[in-house]
Amino acid sequence: MRVIRGYKFKLKTTPELQRAFATMAGHARFVWNKALRLNLDRLERKAPIMWYSDLCGLLRLWKQSEEYGFLAEAHSQVLQQKLKDLDRAFADTFDKNQPLKKQPRFKKKGRDDSFRFPQGVKIDNRRVCLPKIGWVGFFKSQEVPGTIKQATVTREADGWYVSFQVEIELPDPVSHTESMIGLDRGVDVFAATSEGELVTPVNALKNALDKLARLQRKLARQKKFSENWRKTRNRIAKLHQKIARTRHDFLHKLSSKISKSHAVVALEDLPVGNMTRSAKGTLENPGRNVRAKSGLNRAILDQGWSMFERMLEYKLNEHGGKVVPVPAPGTSHTCSACGHTDPESRTSRNLFRCVKCGHTEHADVNAAKVILQRAKVKLAA
């Protein structure tokens, strides 16, 4: 079985290398923004947009022109990869199966600095050879197995990173367990299992909100683009980076633990995009309880439900297991003992007491058991 895995390392840069990276990222960003502007103008005129092959033809003309000749300094495939990304973004926008996908947006300097090499990348111990840049050292924390399919260089708050996407040949997966488990995801409890375990959430963003608010107030008082303003903005970026890494580490460890112990994981099929939509509404139809809904949206996104599900899917696949999504409606109001459904059975946030049979249990654990029961029915069908 062939699988795709990613490995990310921090690069050892010099001022000269940093300028080279920034220039390459700037050229890639320019191509994205120019092609996006072109297609948005065509959409306004109700003309068909230009797709990847047409844009590549334009790119050749831009590189030959006097005005945009500087693009010839960049690696041609780096620019083509940005056009591919834009092509995919527009395809997703027009995909009826992805109604929540938004129109591509313009990329900003310092926020969207990245570029990708689809080939020509070589690793020699603790160095990587990047086309048109040369050999660059990196902090190698683990081996990179398999065949490198592509490499992406990205600027983050504390420096430049390289991510390798590699293809690895693994033995065909055979699950060493027949265990099945149901998970009920939440906010106060990250996940309750059908085995009765309650997983405490890491709340990476929630725990950093006060510090984040203080830094943002400090930034607002400082003169824009001053040295102190830049330092504060960088501190905010590093805090966001820490929040993301804390969440990512928590989700990786939990998903690894579950995927190694169970062959089937049952989850509610949750439309997270719909659940976290803004409640502001419009001038004609203003939203209700906007502040409370905003807080709930932030809490849901802080948990990383979708990322957790993706991690479970690929890890279970490598272990010979699978994720079974089941319909979400009614799981919190259905009794896992007798199957009776009644909203009155959910007496509080944490307590479930069936009005028919009297079964009493932690509400989230009861829901996890119902989710598992639905998965078993689905698998037996």
CSV table of N, CA and C in Angstrom, one decimal, residues 81-176:
chain,number,residue,atom,x,y,z
A,81,GLN,N,2.7,26.2,-10.1
A,81,GLN,CA,2.0,25.6,-8.9
A,81,GLN,C,1.0,26.6,-8.3
A,82,LYS,N,1.3,27.9,-8.3
A,82,LYS,CA,0.4,28.9,-7.8
A,82,LYS,C,-0.8,28.9,-8.7
A,83,LEU,N,-0.6,28.8,-10.0
A,83,LEU,CA,-1.8,28.8,-10.9
A,83,LEU,C,-2.6,27.6,-10.8
A,84,LYS,N,-1.9,26.5,-10.5
A,84,LYS,CA,-2.7,25.2,-10.2
A,84,LYS,C,-3.5,25.4,-8.9
A,85,ASP,N,-3.0,26.0,-7.9
A,85,ASP,CA,-3.7,26.2,-6.7
A,85,ASP,C,-4.9,27.1,-6.9
A,86,LEU,N,-4.8,28.1,-7.8
A,86,LEU,CA,-5.9,29.0,-8.1
A,86,LEU,C,-6.9,28.3,-8.9
A,87,ASP,N,-6.5,27.4,-9.8
A,87,ASP,CA,-7.4,26.6,-10.6
A,87,ASP,C,-8.2,25.7,-9.7
A,88,ARG,N,-7.6,25.1,-8.7
A,88,ARG,CA,-8.3,24.2,-7.8
A,88,ARG,C,-9.3,25.0,-6.9
A,89,ALA,N,-8.9,26.2,-6.5
A,89,ALA,CA,-9.7,27.1,-5.7
A,89,ALA,C,-11.0,27.5,-6.4
A,90,PHE,N,-10.9,27.8,-7.7
A,90,PHE,CA,-12.1,28.2,-8.5
A,90,PHE,C,-12.9,26.9,-8.7
A,91,ALA,N,-12.3,25.8,-8.9
A,91,ALA,CA,-13.1,24.6,-9.1
A,91,ALA,C,-13.9,24.2,-7.9
A,92,ASP,N,-13.3,24.4,-6.7
A,92,ASP,CA,-14.0,24.2,-5.5
A,92,ASP,C,-15.1,25.2,-5.3
A,93,THR,N,-14.9,26.4,-5.7
A,93,THR,CA,-15.9,27.4,-5.5
A,93,THR,C,-17.2,27.1,-6.4
A,94,PHE,N,-17.0,26.5,-7.6
A,94,PHE,CA,-18.1,26.2,-8.4
A,94,PHE,C,-18.6,24.8,-8.2
A,95,ASP,N,-18.1,24.1,-7.3
A,95,ASP,CA,-18.5,22.7,-7.0
A,95,ASP,C,-19.8,22.7,-6.2
A,96,LYS,N,-20.9,22.2,-6.7
A,96,LYS,CA,-22.1,22.2,-6.0
A,96,LYS,C,-22.1,21.3,-4.7
A,97,ASN,N,-21.1,20.4,-4.7
A,97,ASN,CA,-21.0,19.5,-3.5
A,97,ASN,C,-20.3,20.2,-2.4
A,98,GLN,N,-19.7,21.4,-2.6
A,98,GLN,CA,-19.0,22.2,-1.6
A,98,GLN,C,-19.6,23.6,-1.5
A,99,PRO,N,-20.9,23.7,-1.0
A,99,PRO,CA,-21.6,24.9,-1.0
A,99,PRO,C,-21.0,26.0,-0.1
A,100,LEU,N,-20.1,25.6,0.9
A,100,LEU,CA,-19.6,26.5,1.8
A,100,LEU,C,-18.2,27.1,1.3
A,101,LYS,N,-17.7,26.6,0.2
A,101,LYS,CA,-16.4,27.1,-0.3
A,101,LYS,C,-16.6,28.5,-0.8
A,102,LYS,N,-15.7,29.4,-0.4
A,102,LYS,CA,-15.8,30.8,-0.8
A,102,LYS,C,-14.9,31.1,-1.9
A,103,GLN,N,-15.1,32.2,-2.6
A,103,GLN,CA,-14.3,32.6,-3.7
A,103,GLN,C,-12.9,32.9,-3.3
A,104,PRO,N,-11.9,32.5,-4.1
A,104,PRO,CA,-10.5,32.8,-3.8
A,104,PRO,C,-10.2,34.2,-3.4
A,105,ARG,N,-9.3,34.4,-2.5
A,105,ARG,CA,-9.0,35.8,-2.1
A,105,ARG,C,-7.6,36.2,-2.4
A,106,PHE,N,-7.3,37.5,-2.4
A,106,PHE,CA,-6.0,38.0,-2.7
A,106,PHE,C,-5.1,37.7,-1.6
A,107,LYS,N,-3.8,37.4,-1.9
A,107,LYS,CA,-2.8,37.0,-0.9
A,107,LYS,C,-2.0,38.3,-0.5
A,108,LYS,N,-1.8,38.4,0.8
A,108,LYS,CA,-1.0,39.5,1.4
A,108,LYS,C,0.4,39.2,1.7
A,109,LYS,N,1.3,40.2,1.5
A,109,LYS,CA,2.7,40.0,1.8
A,109,LYS,C,2.8,39.8,3.3
A,110,GLY,N,3.6,38.9,3.7
A,110,GLY,CA,3.9,38.6,5.1
A,110,GLY,C,2.9,37.7,5.7
A,111,ARG,N,1.8,37.4,5.1
A,111,ARG,CA,0.7,36.6,5.6
A,111,ARG,C,0.6,35.3,4.8
A,112,ASP,N,0.9,35.4,3.5
A,112,ASP,CA,0.7,34.2,2.6
A,112,ASP,C,2.0,33.9,1.9
A,113,ASP,N,3.1,34.0,2.6
A,113,ASP,CA,4.4,33.8,1.9
A,113,ASP,C,4.8,32.3,1.9
A,114,SER,N,4.6,31.7,0.7
A,114,SER,CA,5.0,30.3,0.5
A,114,SER,C,5.2,30.0,-1.0
A,115,PHE,N,5.9,28.9,-1.3
A,115,PHE,CA,6.1,28.5,-2.6
A,115,PHE,C,6.4,27.0,-2.6
A,116,ARG,N,6.0,26.3,-3.7
A,116,ARG,CA,6.1,24.9,-3.8
A,116,ARG,C,6.9,24.4,-5.0
A,117,PHE,N,7.8,23.4,-4.8
A,117,PHE,CA,8.5,22.8,-5.8
A,117,PHE,C,8.0,21.4,-6.0
A,118,PRO,N,7.4,21.1,-7.2
A,118,PRO,CA,6.8,19.7,-7.5
A,118,PRO,C,7.9,18.7,-7.8
A,119,GLN,N,9.1,19.1,-8.0
A,119,GLN,CA,10.2,18.1,-8.3
A,119,GLN,C,11.5,18.8,-8.2
A,120,GLY,N,12.6,18.0,-8.3
A,120,GLY,CA,13.9,18.6,-8.3
A,120,GLY,C,14.5,18.8,-6.9
A,121,VAL,N,13.8,18.3,-5.9
A,121,VAL,CA,14.3,18.6,-4.5
A,121,VAL,C,15.1,17.4,-4.1
A,122,LYS,N,16.2,17.6,-3.5
A,122,LYS,CA,17.1,16.5,-3.0
A,122,LYS,C,17.5,16.8,-1.5
A,123,ILE,N,17.6,15.7,-0.7
A,123,ILE,CA,18.0,15.8,0.7
A,123,ILE,C,19.3,15.1,0.8
A,124,ASP,N,20.2,15.7,1.5
A,124,ASP,CA,21.5,15.1,1.8
A,124,ASP,C,21.8,15.3,3.3
A,125,ASN,N,21.4,14.3,4.1
A,125,ASN,CA,21.5,14.4,5.6
A,125,ASN,C,20.7,15.6,6.1
A,126,ARG,N,21.4,16.6,6.6
A,126,ARG,CA,20.7,17.8,7.2
A,126,ARG,C,20.6,19.0,6.2
A,127,ARG,N,20.7,18.7,4.9
A,127,ARG,CA,20.6,19.8,3.9
A,127,ARG,C,19.6,19.4,2.9
A,128,VAL,N,18.9,20.4,2.3
A,128,VAL,CA,18.0,20.2,1.2
A,128,VAL,C,18.4,21.1,0.1
A,129,CYS,N,18.4,20.5,-1.1
A,129,CYS,CA,18.7,21.3,-2.3
A,129,CYS,C,17.4,21.8,-3.0
A,130,LEU,N,17.2,23.1,-3.0
A,130,LEU,CA,16.0,23.7,-3.6
A,130,LEU,C,16.3,24.3,-5.0
A,131,PRO,N,15.6,24.0,-6.0
A,131,PRO,CA,15.9,24.5,-7.4
A,131,PRO,C,16.0,26.0,-7.4
A,132,LYS,N,17.0,26.6,-8.0
A,132,LYS,CA,17.3,28.0,-8.2
A,132,LYS,C,17.7,28.7,-6.9
A,133,ILE,N,17.7,27.9,-5.8
A,133,ILE,CA,18.2,28.5,-4.5
A,133,ILE,C,19.5,27.9,-4.0
A,134,GLY,N,19.5,26.5,-4.1
A,134,GLY,CA,20.7,25.8,-3.7
A,134,GLY,C,20.5,25.0,-2.4
A,135,TRP,N,21.6,24.7,-1.8
A,135,TRP,CA,21.6,23.9,-0.6
A,135,TRP,C,21.3,24.7,0.6
A,136,VAL,N,20.3,24.3,1.4
A,136,VAL,CA,19.9,25.0,2.6
A,136,VAL,C,19.9,24.0,3.8
A,137,GLY,N,20.5,24.3,4.9
A,137,GLY,CA,20.4,23.4,6.1
A,137,GLY,C,19.1,23.5,6.8
A,138,PHE,N,18.7,22.4,7.4
A,138,PHE,CA,17.5,22.4,8.2
A,138,PHE,C,17.7,21.6,9.5
A,139,PHE,N,16.9,21.9,10.5
A,139,PHE,CA,16.9,21.2,11.8
A,139,PHE,C,16.2,19.8,11.6
A,140,LYS,N,17.0,18.8,11.5
A,140,LYS,CA,16.4,17.5,11.2
A,140,LYS,C,16.1,16.7,12.4
A,141,SER,N,14.8,16.6,12.8
A,141,SER,CA,14.4,16.0,14.0
A,141,SER,C,14.0,14.5,13.8
A,142,GLN,N,13.9,14.1,12.5
A,142,GLN,CA,13.6,12.7,12.2
A,142,GLN,C,13.9,12.4,10.7
A,143,GLU,N,14.0,11.1,10.4
A,143,GLU,CA,14.4,10.7,9.1
A,143,GLU,C,13.2,11.0,8.1
A,144,VAL,N,13.5,11.2,6.8
A,144,VAL,CA,12.5,11.4,5.8
A,144,VAL,C,12.5,10.2,4.9
A,145,PRO,N,11.6,9.2,5.1
A,145,PRO,CA,11.6,8.0,4.3
A,145,PRO,C,10.9,8.2,3.0
A,146,GLY,N,10.9,7.3,2.1
A,146,GLY,CA,10.1,7.3,0.9
A,146,GLY,C,10.7,8.2,-0.2
A,147,THR,N,9.8,8.5,-1.2
A,147,THR,CA,10.1,9.3,-2.3
A,147,THR,C,9.5,10.7,-2.2
A,148,ILE,N,10.3,11.7,-2.3
A,148,ILE,CA,9.8,13.1,-2.2
A,148,ILE,C,9.0,13.4,-3.4
A,149,LYS,N,7.7,13.8,-3.2
A,149,LYS,CA,6.8,14.2,-4.3
A,149,LYS,C,6.8,15.7,-4.5
A,150,GLN,N,6.9,16.4,-3.4
A,150,GLN,CA,7.0,17.9,-3.5
A,150,GLN,C,7.5,18.5,-2.2
A,151,ALA,N,7.9,19.7,-2.3
A,151,ALA,CA,8.4,20.4,-1.1
A,151,ALA,C,7.9,21.8,-1.1
A,152,THR,N,7.4,22.3,0.0
A,152,THR,CA,6.8,23.6,0.2
A,152,THR,C,7.6,24.4,1.2
A,153,VAL,N,8.0,25.6,0.8
A,153,VAL,CA,8.7,26.5,1.8
A,153,VAL,C,7.7,27.6,2.2
A,154,THR,N,7.6,27.7,3.5
A,154,THR,CA,6.6,28.6,4.1
A,154,THR,C,7.2,29.5,5.2
A,155,ARG,N,6.8,30.8,5.2
A,155,ARG,CA,7.3,31.7,6.3
A,155,ARG,C,6.3,31.6,7.4
A,156,GLU,N,6.8,31.4,8.6
A,156,GLU,CA,5.9,31.4,9.8
A,156,GLU,C,6.5,32.5,10.8
A,157,ALA,N,5.8,32.6,11.9
A,157,ALA,CA,6.2,33.7,12.8
A,157,ALA,C,7.6,33.7,13.3
A,158,ASP,N,8.2,32.5,13.4
A,158,ASP,CA,9.6,32.4,13.9
A,158,ASP,C,10.6,32.0,12.9
A,159,GLY,N,10.3,32.1,11.6
A,159,GLY,CA,11.2,31.8,10.5
A,159,GLY,C,10.6,31.0,9.4
A,160,TRP,N,11.5,30.4,8.5
A,160,TRP,CA,11.1,29.7,7.3
A,160,TRP,C,11.1,28.2,7.6
A,161,TYR,N,10.1,27.5,7.0
A,161,TYR,CA,10.0,26.1,7.2
A,161,TYR,C,9.9,25.4,5.8
A,162,VAL,N,10.4,24.1,5.8
A,162,VAL,CA,10.2,23.3,4.6
A,162,VAL,C,9.4,22.1,4.9
A,163,SER,N,8.4,21.8,4.1
A,163,SER,CA,7.5,20.7,4.3
A,163,SER,C,7.7,19.7,3.1
A,164,PHE,N,8.0,18.5,3.4
A,164,PHE,CA,8.2,17.5,2.4
A,164,PHE,C,6.9,16.6,2.3
A,165,GLN,N,6.4,16.4,1.1
A,165,GLN,CA,5.3,15.4,0.9
A,165,GLN,C,6.0,14.2,0.3
A,166,VAL,N,5.9,13.1,1.0
A,166,VAL,CA,6.6,11.9,0.5
A,166,VAL,C,5.7,10.7,0.3
A,167,GLU,N,6.0,9.9,-0.6
A,167,GLU,CA,5.2,8.6,-0.9
A,167,GLU,C,6.0,7.5,-0.3
A,168,ILE,N,5.3,6.7,0.6
A,168,ILE,CA,5.9,5.6,1.3
A,168,ILE,C,5.2,4.3,0.9
A,169,GLU,N,5.9,3.2,0.7
A,169,GLU,CA,5.4,1.9,0.5
A,169,GLU,C,5.2,1.2,1.8
A,170,LEU,N,4.0,0.8,2.2
A,170,LEU,CA,3.7,0.1,3.5
A,170,LEU,C,3.1,-1.2,3.2
A,171,PRO,N,3.2,-2.2,4.1
A,171,PRO,CA,2.5,-3.4,3.9
A,171,PRO,C,1.0,-3.2,3.9
A,172,ASP,N,0.3,-4.0,3.2
A,172,ASP,CA,-1.2,-3.9,3.2
A,172,ASP,C,-1.7,-3.9,4.6
A,173,PRO,N,-2.5,-3.0,5.1
A,173,PRO,CA,-2.9,-2.9,6.5
A,173,PRO,C,-3.8,-4.1,6.9
A,174,VAL,N,-3.6,-4.6,8.0
A,174,VAL,CA,-4.4,-5.7,8.6
A,174,VAL,C,-4.6,-5.3,10.1
A,175,SER,N,-5.9,-5.0,10.4
A,175,SER,CA,-6.2,-4.6,11.7
A,175,SER,C,-6.0,-5.8,12.7
A,176,HIS,N,-5.4,-5.4,13.8
A,176,HIS,CA,-5.1,-6.4,14.8
A,176,HIS,C,-6.1,-6.4,15.9
